[in-house]
Coordinates of C-alpha atoms in Angstrom, one line a residue:
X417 CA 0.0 0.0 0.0
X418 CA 3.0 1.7 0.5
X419 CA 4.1 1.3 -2.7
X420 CA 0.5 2.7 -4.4
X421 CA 0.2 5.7 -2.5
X422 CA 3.8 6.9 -3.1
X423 CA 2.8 6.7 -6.8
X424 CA 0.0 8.6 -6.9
X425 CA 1.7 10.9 -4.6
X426 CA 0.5 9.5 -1.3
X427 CA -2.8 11.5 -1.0
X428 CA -0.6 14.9 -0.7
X429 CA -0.8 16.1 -4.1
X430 CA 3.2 15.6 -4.7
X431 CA 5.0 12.4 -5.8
X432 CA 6.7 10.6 -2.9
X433 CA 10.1 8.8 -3.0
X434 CA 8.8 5.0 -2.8
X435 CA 9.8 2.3 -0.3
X436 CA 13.1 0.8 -0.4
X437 CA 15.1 3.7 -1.6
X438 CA 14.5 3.5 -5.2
X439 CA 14.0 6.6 -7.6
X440 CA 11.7 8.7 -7.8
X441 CA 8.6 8.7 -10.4
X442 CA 7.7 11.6 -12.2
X443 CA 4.6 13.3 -11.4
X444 CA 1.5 11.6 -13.7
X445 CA 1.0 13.4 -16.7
X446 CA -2.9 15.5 -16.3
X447 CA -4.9 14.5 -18.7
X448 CA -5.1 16.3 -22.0
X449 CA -8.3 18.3 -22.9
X450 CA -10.6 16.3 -25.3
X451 CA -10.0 17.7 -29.0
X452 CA -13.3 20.1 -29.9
X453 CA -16.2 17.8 -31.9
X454 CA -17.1 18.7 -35.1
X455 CA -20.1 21.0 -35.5
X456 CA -23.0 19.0 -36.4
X457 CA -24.1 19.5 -40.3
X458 CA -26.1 22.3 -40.4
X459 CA -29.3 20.9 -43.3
X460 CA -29.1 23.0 -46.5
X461 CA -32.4 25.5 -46.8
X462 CA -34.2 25.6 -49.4
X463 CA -35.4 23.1 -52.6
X464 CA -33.9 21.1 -55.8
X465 CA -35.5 19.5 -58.7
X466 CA -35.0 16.2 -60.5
X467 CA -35.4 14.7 -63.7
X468 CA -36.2 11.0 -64.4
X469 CA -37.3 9.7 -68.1
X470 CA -37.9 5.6 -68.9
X471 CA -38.6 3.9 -71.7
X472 CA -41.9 1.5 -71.8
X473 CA -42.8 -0.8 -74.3
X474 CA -46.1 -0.2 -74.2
X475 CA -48.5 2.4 -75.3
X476 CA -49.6 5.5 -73.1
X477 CA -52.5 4.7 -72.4
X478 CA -51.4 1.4 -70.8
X479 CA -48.6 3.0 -69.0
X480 CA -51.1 6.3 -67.9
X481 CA -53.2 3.5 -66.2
X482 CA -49.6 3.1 -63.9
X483 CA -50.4 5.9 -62.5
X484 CA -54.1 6.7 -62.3
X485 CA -55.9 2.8 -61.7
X486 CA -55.6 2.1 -57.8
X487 CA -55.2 -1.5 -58.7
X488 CA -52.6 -1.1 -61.2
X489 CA -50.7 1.2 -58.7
X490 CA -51.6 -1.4 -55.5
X491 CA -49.9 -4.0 -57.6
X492 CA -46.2 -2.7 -58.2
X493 CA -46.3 -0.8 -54.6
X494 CA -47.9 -3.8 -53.3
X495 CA -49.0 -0.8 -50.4
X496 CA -52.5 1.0 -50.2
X497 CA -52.8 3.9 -52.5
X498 CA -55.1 6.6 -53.8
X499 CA -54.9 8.0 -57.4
X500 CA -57.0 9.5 -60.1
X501 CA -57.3 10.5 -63.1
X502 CA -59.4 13.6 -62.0
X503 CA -57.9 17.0 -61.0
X504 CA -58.5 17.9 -57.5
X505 CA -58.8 14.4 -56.1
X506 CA -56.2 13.5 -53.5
X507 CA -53.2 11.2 -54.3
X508 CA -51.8 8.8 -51.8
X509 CA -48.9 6.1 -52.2
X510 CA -47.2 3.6 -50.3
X511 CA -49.6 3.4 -46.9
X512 CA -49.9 7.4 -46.8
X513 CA -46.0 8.3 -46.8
X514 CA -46.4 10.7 -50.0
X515 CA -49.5 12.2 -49.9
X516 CA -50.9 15.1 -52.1
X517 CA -53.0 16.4 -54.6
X518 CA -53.9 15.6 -58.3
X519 CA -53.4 18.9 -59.6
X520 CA -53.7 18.5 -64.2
X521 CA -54.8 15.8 -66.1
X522 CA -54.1 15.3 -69.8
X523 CA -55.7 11.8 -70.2
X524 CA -52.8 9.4 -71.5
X525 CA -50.5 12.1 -72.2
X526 CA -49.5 14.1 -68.8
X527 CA -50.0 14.4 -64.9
X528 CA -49.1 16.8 -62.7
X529 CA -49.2 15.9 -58.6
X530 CA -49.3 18.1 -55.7
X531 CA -46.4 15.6 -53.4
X532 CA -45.9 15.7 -49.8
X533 CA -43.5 12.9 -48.4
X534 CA -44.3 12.4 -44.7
X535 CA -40.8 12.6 -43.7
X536 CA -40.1 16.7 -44.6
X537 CA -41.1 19.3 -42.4
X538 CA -44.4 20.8 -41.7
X539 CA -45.5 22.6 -44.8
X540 CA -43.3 21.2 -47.3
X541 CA -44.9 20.4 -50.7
X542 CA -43.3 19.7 -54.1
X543 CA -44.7 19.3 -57.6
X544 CA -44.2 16.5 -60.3
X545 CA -45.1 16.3 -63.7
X546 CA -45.3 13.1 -65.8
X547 CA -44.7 13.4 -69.4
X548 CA -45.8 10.4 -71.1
X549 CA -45.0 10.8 -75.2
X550 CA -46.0 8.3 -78.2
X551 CA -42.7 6.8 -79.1
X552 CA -44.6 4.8 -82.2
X553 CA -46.3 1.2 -82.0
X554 CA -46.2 0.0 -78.2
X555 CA -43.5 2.7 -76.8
X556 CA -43.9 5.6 -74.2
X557 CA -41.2 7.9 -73.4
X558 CA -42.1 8.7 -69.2
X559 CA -40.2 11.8 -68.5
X560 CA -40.6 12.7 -64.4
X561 CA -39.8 16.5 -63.7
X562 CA -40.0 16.7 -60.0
X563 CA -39.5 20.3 -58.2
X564 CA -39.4 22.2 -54.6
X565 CA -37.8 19.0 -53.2
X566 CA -36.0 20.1 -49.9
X567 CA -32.4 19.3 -49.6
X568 CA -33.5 17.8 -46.3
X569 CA -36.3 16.0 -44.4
X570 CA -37.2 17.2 -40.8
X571 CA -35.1 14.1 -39.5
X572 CA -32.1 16.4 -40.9
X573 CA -31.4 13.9 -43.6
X574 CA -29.3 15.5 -46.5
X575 CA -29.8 15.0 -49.8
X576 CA -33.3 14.5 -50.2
X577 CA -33.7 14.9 -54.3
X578 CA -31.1 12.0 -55.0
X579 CA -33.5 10.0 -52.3
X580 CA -36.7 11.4 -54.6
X581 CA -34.7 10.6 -57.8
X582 CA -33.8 7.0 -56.5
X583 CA -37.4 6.6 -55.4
X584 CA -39.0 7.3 -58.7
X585 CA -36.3 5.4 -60.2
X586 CA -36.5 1.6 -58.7
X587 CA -39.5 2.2 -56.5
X588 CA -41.7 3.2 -59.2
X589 CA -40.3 3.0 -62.8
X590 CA -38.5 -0.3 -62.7
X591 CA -41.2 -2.1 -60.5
X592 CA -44.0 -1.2 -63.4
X593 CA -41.8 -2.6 -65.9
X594 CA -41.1 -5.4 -63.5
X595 CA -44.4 -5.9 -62.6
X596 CA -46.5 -5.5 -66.0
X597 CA -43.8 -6.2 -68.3
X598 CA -43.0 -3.4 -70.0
X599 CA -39.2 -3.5 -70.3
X600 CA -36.1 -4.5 -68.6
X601 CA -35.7 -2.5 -65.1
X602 CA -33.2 0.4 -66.4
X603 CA -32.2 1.4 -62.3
X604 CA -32.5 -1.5 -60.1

């Protein structure tokens, strides 16, 4: 015990010669101050835009149907939806976590969708439009311009238009092609 306290300086505050006449320790180093943390990432204000276009082999109004037919949508989400081909009705996908508005119709040949994921902050709306263009005998050209996405959600996850553009991409696009045969899968 005699040993231990001369090492940590006995109690006393001040190193102690040890026991049996050997040297003398230094004095224990104090410890160093803990480096300053990073400053967590402030979220980037404000909103982005995508762009997403897909070929189908098959003819608009087939592939419209994607996007306005509840069963046709229930099928590739294979999740409870909402969707019309009438402006003003609501929109709904995937069990209510985008929700919105139908907002223009152009039977067959464009939609445009009041979106609100549930995962951005209060308030937060964005606005996609789906092209959808006659490409000859059983092809569609789907071109998805998707705006006032916010860089991030109210979680304070970044990056929320590659998330959107991913989403459209294999959640949507590939799984109709998937799903009804209308192509290979370009994104999954």
């Amino acid at each position: 015990i005699k040993s231990i306290k001369a090492e940590v300086g006995g109690g006393q505050g001040q190193a102690q010669q040890p026991s049996g006449g050997g040297a003398s320790k230094p004095p224990a180093e104090a410890p160093k101050p803990e480096a300053p943390k990073p400053a967590p990432k402030k979220a980037q204000s404000g909103s982005g835009s995508i762009e997403v276009s897909s070929n189908f082999h098959a003819p608009p109004k087939e592939v419209f149907e994607c996007f306005t037919v509840p069963q046709k949508v229930m099928a590739y989400t294979q999740s409870k939806c909402q969707v019309s081909a009438t402006a003003g009705d609501s929109l709904m996908l995937f069990d209510g976590a985008i929700v919105g508005k139908v907002l223009e119709v152009e039977k067959d040949k464009k939609l445009v969708w009041q979106w609100r994921n549930n995962s951005w902050s209060a308030g937060v709306e964005s606005k996609c439009e789906i092209q959808l263009v006659d490409n000859g005998p059983g092809s569609t050209q789907v071109t998805i311009k998707h705006s006032g996405i916010p860089y991030a959600d109210a979680h304070g996850n970044d990056d929320m238009p590659r998330v959107v553009e991913e989403g459209w991409k294999r959640n949507i696009l590939d799984r109709i092609k998937m799903v009804f045969g209308f192509g290979i899968p370009e994104f999954s």
